[in-house]
Coordinates of C-alpha atoms in Angstrom, one line a residue:
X1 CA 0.9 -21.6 18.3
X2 CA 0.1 -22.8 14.5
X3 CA -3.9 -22.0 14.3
X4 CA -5.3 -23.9 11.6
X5 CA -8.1 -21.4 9.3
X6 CA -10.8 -21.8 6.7
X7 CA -11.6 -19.3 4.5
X8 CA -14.3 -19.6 1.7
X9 CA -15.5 -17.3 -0.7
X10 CA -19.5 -16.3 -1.5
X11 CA -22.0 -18.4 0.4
X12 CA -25.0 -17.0 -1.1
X13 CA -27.0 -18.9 1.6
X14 CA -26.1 -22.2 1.0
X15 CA -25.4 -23.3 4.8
X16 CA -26.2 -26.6 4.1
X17 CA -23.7 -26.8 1.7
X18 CA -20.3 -24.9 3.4
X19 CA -21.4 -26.3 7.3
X20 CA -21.2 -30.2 5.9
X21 CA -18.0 -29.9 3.4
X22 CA -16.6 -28.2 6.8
X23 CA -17.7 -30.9 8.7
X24 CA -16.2 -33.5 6.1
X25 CA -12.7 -31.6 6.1
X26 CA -12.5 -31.8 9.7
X27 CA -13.7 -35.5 10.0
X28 CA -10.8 -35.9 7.8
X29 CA -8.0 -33.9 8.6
X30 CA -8.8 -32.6 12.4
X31 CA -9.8 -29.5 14.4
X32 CA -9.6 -26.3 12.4
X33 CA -9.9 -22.7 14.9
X34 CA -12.2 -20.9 12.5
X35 CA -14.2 -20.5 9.1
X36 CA -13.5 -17.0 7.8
X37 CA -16.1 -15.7 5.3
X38 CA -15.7 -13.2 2.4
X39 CA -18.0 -11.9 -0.3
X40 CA -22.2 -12.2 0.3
X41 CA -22.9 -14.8 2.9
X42 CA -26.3 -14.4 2.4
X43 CA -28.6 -14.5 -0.8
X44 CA -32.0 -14.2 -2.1
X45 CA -33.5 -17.5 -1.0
X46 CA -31.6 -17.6 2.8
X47 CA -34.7 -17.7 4.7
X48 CA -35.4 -21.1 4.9
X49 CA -31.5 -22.1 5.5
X50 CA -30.7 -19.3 7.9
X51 CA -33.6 -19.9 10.0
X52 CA -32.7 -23.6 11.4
X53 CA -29.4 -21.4 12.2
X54 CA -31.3 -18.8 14.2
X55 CA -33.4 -20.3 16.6
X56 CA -30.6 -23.0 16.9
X57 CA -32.3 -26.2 15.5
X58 CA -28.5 -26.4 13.6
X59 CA -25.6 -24.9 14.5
X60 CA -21.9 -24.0 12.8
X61 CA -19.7 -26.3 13.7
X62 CA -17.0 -23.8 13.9
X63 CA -16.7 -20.3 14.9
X64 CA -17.4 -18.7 11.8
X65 CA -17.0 -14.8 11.5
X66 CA -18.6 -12.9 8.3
X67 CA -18.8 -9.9 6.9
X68 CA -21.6 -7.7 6.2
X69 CA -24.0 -7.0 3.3
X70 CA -22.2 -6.1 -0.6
X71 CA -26.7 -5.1 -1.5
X72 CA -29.8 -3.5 -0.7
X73 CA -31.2 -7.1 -0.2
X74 CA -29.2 -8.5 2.2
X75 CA -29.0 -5.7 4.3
X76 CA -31.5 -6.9 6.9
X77 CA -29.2 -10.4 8.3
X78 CA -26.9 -7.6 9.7
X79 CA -28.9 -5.8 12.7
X80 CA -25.9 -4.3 14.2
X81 CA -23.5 -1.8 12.2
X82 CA -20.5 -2.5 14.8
X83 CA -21.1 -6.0 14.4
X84 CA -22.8 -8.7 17.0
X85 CA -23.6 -12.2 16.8
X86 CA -26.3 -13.4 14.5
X87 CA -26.4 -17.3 15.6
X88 CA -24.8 -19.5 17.7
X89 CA -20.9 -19.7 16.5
X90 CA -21.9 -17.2 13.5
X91 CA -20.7 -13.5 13.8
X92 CA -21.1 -10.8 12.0
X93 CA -17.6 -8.6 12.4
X94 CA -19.1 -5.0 11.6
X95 CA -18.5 -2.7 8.7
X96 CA -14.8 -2.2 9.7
X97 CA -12.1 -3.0 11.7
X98 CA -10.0 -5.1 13.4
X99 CA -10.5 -8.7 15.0
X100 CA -8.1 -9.8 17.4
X101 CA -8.5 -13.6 18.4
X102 CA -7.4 -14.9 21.6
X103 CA -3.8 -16.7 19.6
X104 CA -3.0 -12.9 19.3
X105 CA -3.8 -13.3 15.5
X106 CA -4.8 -10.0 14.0
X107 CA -7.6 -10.1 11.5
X108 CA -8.4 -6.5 9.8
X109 CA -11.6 -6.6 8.0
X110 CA -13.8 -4.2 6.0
X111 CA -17.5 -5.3 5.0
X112 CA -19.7 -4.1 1.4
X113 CA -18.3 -2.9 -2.0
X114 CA -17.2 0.3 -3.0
X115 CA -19.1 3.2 -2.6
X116 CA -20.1 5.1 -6.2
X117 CA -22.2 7.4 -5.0
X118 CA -21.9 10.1 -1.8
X119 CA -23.3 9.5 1.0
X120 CA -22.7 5.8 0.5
X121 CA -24.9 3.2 1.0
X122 CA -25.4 1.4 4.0
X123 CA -24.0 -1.4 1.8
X124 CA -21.0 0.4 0.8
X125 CA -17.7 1.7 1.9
X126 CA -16.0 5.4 1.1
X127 CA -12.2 6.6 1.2
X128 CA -13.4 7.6 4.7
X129 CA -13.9 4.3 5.9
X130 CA -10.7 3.0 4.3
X131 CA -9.3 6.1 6.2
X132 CA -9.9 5.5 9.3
X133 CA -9.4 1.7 9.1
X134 CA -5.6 2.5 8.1
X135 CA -5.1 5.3 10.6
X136 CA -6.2 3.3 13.2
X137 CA -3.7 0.7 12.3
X138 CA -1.0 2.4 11.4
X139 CA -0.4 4.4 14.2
X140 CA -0.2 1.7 16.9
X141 CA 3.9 1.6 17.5
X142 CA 5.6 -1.1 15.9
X143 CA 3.2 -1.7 13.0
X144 CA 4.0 -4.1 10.7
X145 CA 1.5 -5.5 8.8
X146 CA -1.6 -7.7 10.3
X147 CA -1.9 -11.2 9.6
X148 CA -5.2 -11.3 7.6
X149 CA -7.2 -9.0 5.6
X150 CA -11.1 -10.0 4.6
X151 CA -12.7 -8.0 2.3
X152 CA -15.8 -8.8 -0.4
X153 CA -14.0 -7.1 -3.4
X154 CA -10.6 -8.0 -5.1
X155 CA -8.6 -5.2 -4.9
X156 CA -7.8 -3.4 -8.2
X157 CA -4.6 -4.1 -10.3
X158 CA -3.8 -7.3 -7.9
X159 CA -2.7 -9.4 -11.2
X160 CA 0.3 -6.8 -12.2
X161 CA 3.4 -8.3 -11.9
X162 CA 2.0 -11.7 -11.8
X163 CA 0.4 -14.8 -13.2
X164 CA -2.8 -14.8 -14.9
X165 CA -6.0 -14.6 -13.1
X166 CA -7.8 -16.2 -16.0
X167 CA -10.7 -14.5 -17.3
X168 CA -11.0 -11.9 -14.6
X169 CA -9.5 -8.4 -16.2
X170 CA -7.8 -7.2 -12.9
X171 CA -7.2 -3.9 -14.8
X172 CA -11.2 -3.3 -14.4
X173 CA -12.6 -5.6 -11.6
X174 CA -12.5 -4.6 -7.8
X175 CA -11.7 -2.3 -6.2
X176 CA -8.8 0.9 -5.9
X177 CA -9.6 1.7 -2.5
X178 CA -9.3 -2.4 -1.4
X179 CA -5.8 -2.1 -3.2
X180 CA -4.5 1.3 -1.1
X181 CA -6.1 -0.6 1.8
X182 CA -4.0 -3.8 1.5
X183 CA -0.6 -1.9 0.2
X184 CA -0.8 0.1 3.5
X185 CA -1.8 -2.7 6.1
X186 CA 0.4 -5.5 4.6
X187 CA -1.3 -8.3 5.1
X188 CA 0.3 -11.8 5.2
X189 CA -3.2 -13.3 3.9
X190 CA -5.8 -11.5 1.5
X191 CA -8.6 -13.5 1.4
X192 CA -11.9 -11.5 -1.4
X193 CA -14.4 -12.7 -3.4
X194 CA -17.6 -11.7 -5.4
X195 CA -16.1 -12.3 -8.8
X196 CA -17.4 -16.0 -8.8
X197 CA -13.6 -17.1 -9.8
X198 CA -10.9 -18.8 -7.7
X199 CA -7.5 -17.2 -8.1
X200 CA -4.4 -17.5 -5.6
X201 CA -2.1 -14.2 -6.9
X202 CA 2.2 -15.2 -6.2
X203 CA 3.0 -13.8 -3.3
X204 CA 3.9 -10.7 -3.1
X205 CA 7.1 -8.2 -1.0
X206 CA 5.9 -5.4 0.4
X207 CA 9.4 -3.7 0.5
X208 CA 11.6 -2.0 -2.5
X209 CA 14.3 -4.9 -2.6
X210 CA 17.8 -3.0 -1.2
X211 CA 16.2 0.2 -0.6
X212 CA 14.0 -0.8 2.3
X213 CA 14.4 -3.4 5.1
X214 CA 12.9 -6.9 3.9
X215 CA 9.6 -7.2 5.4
X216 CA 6.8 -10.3 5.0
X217 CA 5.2 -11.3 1.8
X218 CA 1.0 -11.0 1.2
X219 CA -0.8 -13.6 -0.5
X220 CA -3.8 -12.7 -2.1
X221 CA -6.5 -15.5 -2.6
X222 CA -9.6 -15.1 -4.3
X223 CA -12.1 -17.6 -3.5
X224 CA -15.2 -18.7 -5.6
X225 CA -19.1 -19.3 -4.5
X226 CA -20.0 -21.6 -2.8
X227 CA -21.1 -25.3 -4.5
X228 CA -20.5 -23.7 -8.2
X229 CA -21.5 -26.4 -11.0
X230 CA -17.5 -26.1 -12.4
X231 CA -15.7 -26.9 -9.5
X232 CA -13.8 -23.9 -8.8
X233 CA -12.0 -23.8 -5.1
X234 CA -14.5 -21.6 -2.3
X235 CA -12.8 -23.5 0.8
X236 CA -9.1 -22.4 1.6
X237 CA -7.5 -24.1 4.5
X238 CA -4.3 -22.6 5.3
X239 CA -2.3 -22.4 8.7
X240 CA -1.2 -19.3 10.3
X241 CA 1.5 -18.5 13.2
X242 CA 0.6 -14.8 15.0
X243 CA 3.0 -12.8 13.6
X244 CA 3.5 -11.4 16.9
X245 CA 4.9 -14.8 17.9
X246 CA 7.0 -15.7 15.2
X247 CA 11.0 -14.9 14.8
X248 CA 11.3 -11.8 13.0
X249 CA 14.1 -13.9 10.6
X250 CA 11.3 -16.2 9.8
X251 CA 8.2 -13.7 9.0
X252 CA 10.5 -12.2 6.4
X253 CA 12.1 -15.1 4.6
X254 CA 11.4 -14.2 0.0
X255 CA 9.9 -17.0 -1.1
X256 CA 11.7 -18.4 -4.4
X257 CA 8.4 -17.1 -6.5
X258 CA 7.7 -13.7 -4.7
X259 CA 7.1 -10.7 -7.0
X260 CA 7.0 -7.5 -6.7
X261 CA 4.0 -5.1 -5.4
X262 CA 1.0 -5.1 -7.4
X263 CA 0.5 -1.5 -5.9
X264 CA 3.7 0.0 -6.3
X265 CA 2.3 2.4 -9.1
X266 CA -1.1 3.0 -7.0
X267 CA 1.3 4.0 -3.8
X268 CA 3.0 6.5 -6.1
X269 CA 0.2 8.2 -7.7
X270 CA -1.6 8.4 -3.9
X271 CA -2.1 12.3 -3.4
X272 CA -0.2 12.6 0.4
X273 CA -1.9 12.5 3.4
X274 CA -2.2 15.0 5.7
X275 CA -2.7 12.9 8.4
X276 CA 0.5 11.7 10.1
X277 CA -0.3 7.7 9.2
X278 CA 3.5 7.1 8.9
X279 CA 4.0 4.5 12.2
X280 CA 7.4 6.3 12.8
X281 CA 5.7 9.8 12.7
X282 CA 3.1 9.6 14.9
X283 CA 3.1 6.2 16.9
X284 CA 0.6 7.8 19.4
X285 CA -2.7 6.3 18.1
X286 CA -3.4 3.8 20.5
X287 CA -7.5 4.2 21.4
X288 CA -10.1 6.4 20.2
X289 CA -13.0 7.5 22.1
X290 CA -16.4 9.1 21.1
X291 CA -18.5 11.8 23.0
X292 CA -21.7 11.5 21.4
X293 CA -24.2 15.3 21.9
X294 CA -26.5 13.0 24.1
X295 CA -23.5 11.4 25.7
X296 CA -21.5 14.4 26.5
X297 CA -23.3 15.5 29.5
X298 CA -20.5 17.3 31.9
X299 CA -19.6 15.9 34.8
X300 CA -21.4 18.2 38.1
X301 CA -19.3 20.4 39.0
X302 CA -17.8 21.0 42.6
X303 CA -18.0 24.6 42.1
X304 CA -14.1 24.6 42.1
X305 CA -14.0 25.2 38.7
X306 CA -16.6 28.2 37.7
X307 CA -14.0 30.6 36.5
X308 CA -15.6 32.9 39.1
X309 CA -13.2 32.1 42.2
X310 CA -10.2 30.8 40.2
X311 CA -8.7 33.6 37.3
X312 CA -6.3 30.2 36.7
X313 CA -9.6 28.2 34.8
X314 CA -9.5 30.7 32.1
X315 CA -6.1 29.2 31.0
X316 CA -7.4 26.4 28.7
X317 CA -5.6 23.8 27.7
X318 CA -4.2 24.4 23.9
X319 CA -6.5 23.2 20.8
X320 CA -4.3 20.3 18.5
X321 CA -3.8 21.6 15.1
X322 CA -5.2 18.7 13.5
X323 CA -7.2 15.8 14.6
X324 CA -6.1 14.4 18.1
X325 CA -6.8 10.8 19.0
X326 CA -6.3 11.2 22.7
X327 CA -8.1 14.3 23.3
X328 CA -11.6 12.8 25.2
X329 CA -13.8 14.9 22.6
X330 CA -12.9 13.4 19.4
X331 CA -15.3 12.3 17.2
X332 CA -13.7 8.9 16.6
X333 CA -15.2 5.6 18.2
X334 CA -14.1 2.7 20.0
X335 CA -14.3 4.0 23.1
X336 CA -14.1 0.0 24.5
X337 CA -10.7 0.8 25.8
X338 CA -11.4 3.7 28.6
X339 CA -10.9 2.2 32.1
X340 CA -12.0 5.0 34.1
X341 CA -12.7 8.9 33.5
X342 CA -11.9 11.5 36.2
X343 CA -12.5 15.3 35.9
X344 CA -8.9 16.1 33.8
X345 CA -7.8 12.7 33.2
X346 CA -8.8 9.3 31.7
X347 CA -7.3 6.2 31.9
X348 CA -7.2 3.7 28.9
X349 CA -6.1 0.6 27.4
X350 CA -3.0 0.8 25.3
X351 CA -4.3 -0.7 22.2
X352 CA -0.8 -1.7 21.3
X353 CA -0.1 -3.1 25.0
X354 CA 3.3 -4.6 25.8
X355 CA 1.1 -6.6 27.9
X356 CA -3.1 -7.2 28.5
X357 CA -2.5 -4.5 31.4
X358 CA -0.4 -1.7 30.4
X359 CA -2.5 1.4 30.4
X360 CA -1.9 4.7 29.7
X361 CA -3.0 8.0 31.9
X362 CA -3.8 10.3 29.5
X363 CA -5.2 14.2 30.0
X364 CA -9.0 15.0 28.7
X365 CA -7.8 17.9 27.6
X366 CA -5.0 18.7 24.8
X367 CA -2.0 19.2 26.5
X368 CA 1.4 17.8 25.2
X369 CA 3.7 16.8 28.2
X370 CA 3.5 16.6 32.0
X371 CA 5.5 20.0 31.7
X372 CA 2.3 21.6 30.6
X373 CA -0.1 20.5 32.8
X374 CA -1.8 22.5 35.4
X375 CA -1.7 21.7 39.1
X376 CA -5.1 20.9 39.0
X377 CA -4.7 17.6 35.9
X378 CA -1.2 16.9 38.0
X379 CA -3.1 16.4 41.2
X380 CA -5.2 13.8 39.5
X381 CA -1.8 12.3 37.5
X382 CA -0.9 12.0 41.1
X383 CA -3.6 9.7 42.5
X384 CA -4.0 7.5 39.3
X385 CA -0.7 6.9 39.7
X386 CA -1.4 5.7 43.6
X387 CA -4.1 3.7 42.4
X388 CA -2.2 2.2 39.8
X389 CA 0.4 1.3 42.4
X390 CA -2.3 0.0 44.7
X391 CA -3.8 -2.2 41.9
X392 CA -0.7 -3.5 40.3
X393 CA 1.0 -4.5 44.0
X394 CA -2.3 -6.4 44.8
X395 CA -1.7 -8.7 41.7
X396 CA 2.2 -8.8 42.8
X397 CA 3.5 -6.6 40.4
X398 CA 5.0 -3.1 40.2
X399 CA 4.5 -0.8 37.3
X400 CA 7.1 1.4 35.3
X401 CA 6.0 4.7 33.8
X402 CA 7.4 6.4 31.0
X403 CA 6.6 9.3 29.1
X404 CA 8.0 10.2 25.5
X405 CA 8.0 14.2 24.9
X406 CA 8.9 13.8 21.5
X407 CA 6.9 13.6 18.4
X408 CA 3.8 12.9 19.7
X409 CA 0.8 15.3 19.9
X410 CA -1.1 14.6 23.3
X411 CA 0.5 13.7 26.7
X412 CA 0.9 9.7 27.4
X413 CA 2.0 8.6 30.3
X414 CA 2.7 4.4 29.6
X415 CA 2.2 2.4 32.6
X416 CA 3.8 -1.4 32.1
X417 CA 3.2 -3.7 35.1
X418 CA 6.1 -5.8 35.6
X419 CA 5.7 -9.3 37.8
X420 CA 7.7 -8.5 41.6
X421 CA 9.1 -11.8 41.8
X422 CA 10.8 -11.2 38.1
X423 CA 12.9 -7.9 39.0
X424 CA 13.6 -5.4 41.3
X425 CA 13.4 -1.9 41.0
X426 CA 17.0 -1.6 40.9
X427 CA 16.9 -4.3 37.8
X428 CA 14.3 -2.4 36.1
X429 CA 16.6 1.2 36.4
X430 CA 19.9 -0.8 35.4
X431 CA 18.0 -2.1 32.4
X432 CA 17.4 1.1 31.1
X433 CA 20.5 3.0 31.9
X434 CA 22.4 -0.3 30.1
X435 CA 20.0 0.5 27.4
X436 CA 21.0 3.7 27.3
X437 CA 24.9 3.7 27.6
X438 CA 24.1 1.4 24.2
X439 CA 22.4 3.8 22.1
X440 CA 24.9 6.7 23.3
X441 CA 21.8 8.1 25.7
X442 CA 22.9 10.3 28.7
X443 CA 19.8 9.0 31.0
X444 CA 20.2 10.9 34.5
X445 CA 18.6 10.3 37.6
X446 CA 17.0 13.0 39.4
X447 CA 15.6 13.3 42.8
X448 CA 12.5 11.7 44.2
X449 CA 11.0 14.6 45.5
X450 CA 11.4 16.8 42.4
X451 CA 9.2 17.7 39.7
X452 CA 9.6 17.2 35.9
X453 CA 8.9 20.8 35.5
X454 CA 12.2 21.8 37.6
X455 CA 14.3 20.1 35.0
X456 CA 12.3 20.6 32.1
X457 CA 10.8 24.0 30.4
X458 CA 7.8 23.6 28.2
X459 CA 8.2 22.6 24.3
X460 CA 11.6 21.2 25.8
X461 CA 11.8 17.2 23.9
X462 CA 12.4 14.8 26.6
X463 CA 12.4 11.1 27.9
X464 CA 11.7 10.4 31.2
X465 CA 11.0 6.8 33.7
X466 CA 9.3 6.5 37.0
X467 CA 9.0 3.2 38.6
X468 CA 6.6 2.9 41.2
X469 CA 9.0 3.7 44.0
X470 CA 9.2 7.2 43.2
X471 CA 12.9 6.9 41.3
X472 CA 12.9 8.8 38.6
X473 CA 15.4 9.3 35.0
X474 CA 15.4 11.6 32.7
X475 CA 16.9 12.4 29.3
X476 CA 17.0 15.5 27.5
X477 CA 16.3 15.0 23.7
X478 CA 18.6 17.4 21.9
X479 CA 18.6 15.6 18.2
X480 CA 17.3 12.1 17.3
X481 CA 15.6 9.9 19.6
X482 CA 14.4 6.3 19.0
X483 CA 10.9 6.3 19.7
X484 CA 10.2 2.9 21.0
X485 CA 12.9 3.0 23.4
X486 CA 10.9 2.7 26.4
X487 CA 8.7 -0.3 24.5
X488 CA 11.8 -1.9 23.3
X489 CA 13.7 -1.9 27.3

């Protein structure tokens, strides 16, 4: 579905202003989904303005979605850190992340300037931030690049390779870490502001031409503020397919001006990562989850597991080398997609779902395969899966379970639900032995009744599917695998 978007560059307050030139655009040309706002939405004299918008004697007359303060002044509009709603149909999106709309469009977003100074303002955004916005990202399988990117700076060196961006020296304005930012998340739109100017960059590839496979262009557009005495474009109206919807030969087509990457040199110079952010490497980082001191309180125990009566509890389960975004401890947030938490296993939202209910059983603890677990974690595996079973066959669909033992850090057990009335069991297992026989995969079955563990030793790479009727099929990884090949059957 084609979603029609505004985007407009500093505010500054003037409500008055962007709310009625959106309300003459639409008397004009029809409906648009949303008013995307970059740079500061707010300025010195707001109050007035802002507070017909508060108490809701006025309202926006589209969803319009904003980022947070770029100064110490402004910093007060924005209550909430993670974001929240500040008036009727205006939201603040929070100092970093990702927006997913209801079209599936994906809209990554990172509020304030650059940080100069450690710690960082509360303004202000550090290499961590960027960090963690781009791990987050880029380990959800199949990444390729979200649809939209908001931030309040340009991003440094955006004019190489391209045509002039008039008086703006894009050698010295913006921003370096908005640049790594938007080579790594490839966005198809780059909408920044704050420089007062209006600039709309050629696009740009985001592949080396014959080295790489072609992927989709960005366009960067740099909007100016708001009702600015000479005219210069703050209102972009553009329209945008999900990428997630759209042919793949489409999203990719070169426009007949594309350039080449403004970031090219940037991405070179980049000290590597230690952290696996490479999609292919590590496609494991689906949800993150935060146990705060004062939210960590332990569960009461049933006494089975004091150590006292049972020599087995001193076996703990393996530390990860590095950090681990399924292990139930780690300090990361967005813990919005945990379903449920037993005493060795959680279950979650997979945050790159094949569908809105495909969740994953994972282990609280670090362990890396089912092979590894200990009777006690693969008792509660068991009844998750029951429930699972339960829940699915209530909405009239059965599930199929797959786990991956191969490049990945923490044990995942995917669990797609799969309408009853659209195949059997039987279609389910032909489709992946089919699958198989095609990429030269020996996939075996092996008895209902048996364990993983009889087949497999631990460390052992393997692939292995369940479907809810206890059939089970298994493949032993012996060199390269293809690691979405459960996703992709």
């Amino acid at each position: 579905s084609v979603s029609l978007r505004l985007a407009c560059g500093d505010v500054e307050g003037r409500l008055e202003a962007i709310f009625g030139r959106v309300r003459a655009i639409q008397a004009k040309s029809g409906r648009f989904d949303m008013l995307l706002c970059v740079g500061n939405f707010f300025g010195s004299t707001s109050e007035a303005e802002w507070a017909e918008y508060r108490t809701g004697a006025k309202k926006a007359p589209i969803p319009t979605y904003v980022l947070g303060a770029n100064n110490q002044d402004t910093l007060s509009y924005f209550p909430d850190v993670s974001g929240c709603e500040l008036a009727e149909n205006i939201t603040y999106l929070g100092r970093r992340g990702v927006y997913s709309g209801c079209s599936g469009l994906q809209i990554a977003y990172l509020s304030g300037t650059e940080a100069q100074e450690q710690p960082a303002p509360a303004h202000s955004f550090s290499a961590k931030d960027v960090a963690e916005l781009k791990t987050s990202l880029l380990s959800t399988p199949n990444f390729r690049g979200v649809d939209i990117l908001l931030t309040s700076p340009w991003p440094r060196d955006v004019g190489t390779f391209a045509n002039s961006a008039g008086e703006i020296d894009t050698k010295k304005c913006g921003s370096k870490l908005v640049s790594d930012l938007a080579a790594s998340l490839k966005p198809r739109y780059h909408f920044a502001a704050l420089e007062k100017a209006y600039y709309e960059r050629l696009p740009y590839r985001n592949h080396m031409v014959l080295q790489e496979t072609p992927q989709h262009v960005t366009r960067f557009i740099a909007l100016a503020d708001v009702g600015n005495t000479s005219k210069k474009k703050y209102l972009y109206a553009f329209s945008i397919v999900p990428m997630s919807s759209m042919d793949p030969a489409e999203l990719v087509k070169q426009p007949q001006d594309v350039t080449e990457n403004p970031y090219r040199k940037l991405r070179k110079e980049a000290p590597k990562s230690k952290a696996p952010l490479c999609a292919e490497e590590e496609p494991a980082c689906q949800f993150f989850f935060d146990l705060n001191k004062h939210q960590g309180k332990k569960r009461p125990s049933d006494g089975k597991e004091r150590g006292e009566s049972q020599p087995k509890q001193a076996k703990k389960p393996p530390q990860p080398t590095g950090p681990c975004w399924f292990c139930l401890a780690s300090p990361e947030v967005e813990k919005h997609l945990v379903v449920s938490i037993g005493t060795h296993c959680y279950l979650a939202l997979a945050k790159g779902g094949l569908s809105p209910d495909h969740v994953l059983i994972l282990p609280i603890g670090h362990y890396q395969s089912v092979v590894d677990l200990s009777s006690e974690v693969l008792e509660e595996v068991t009844k998750y899966k029951a429930a699972l079973k339960e829940f699915f066959r209530s909405k009239g669909k059965r599930y199929v379970l797959f786990e991956r033992n191969y490049r990945s850090q923490h044990l995942q057990l995917q669990v797609v639900p799969v309408p009853l009335d659209l195949c059997t069991s039987e279609d389910i297992k032909e489709a992946f032995i089919a699958q198989a026989q095609e990429q030269q995969i020996e996939l075996l079955e092996i008895p209902e009744h048996s364990d993983i563990a009889q087949v497999a030793q631990p460390g052992t790479p393997y692939f292995y599917v369940e479907l809810d009727t206890g059939e089970k099929l298994f493949h032993r990884i012996r060199g390269r695998f293809p690691l979405q090949f459960g996703r992709c059957v």
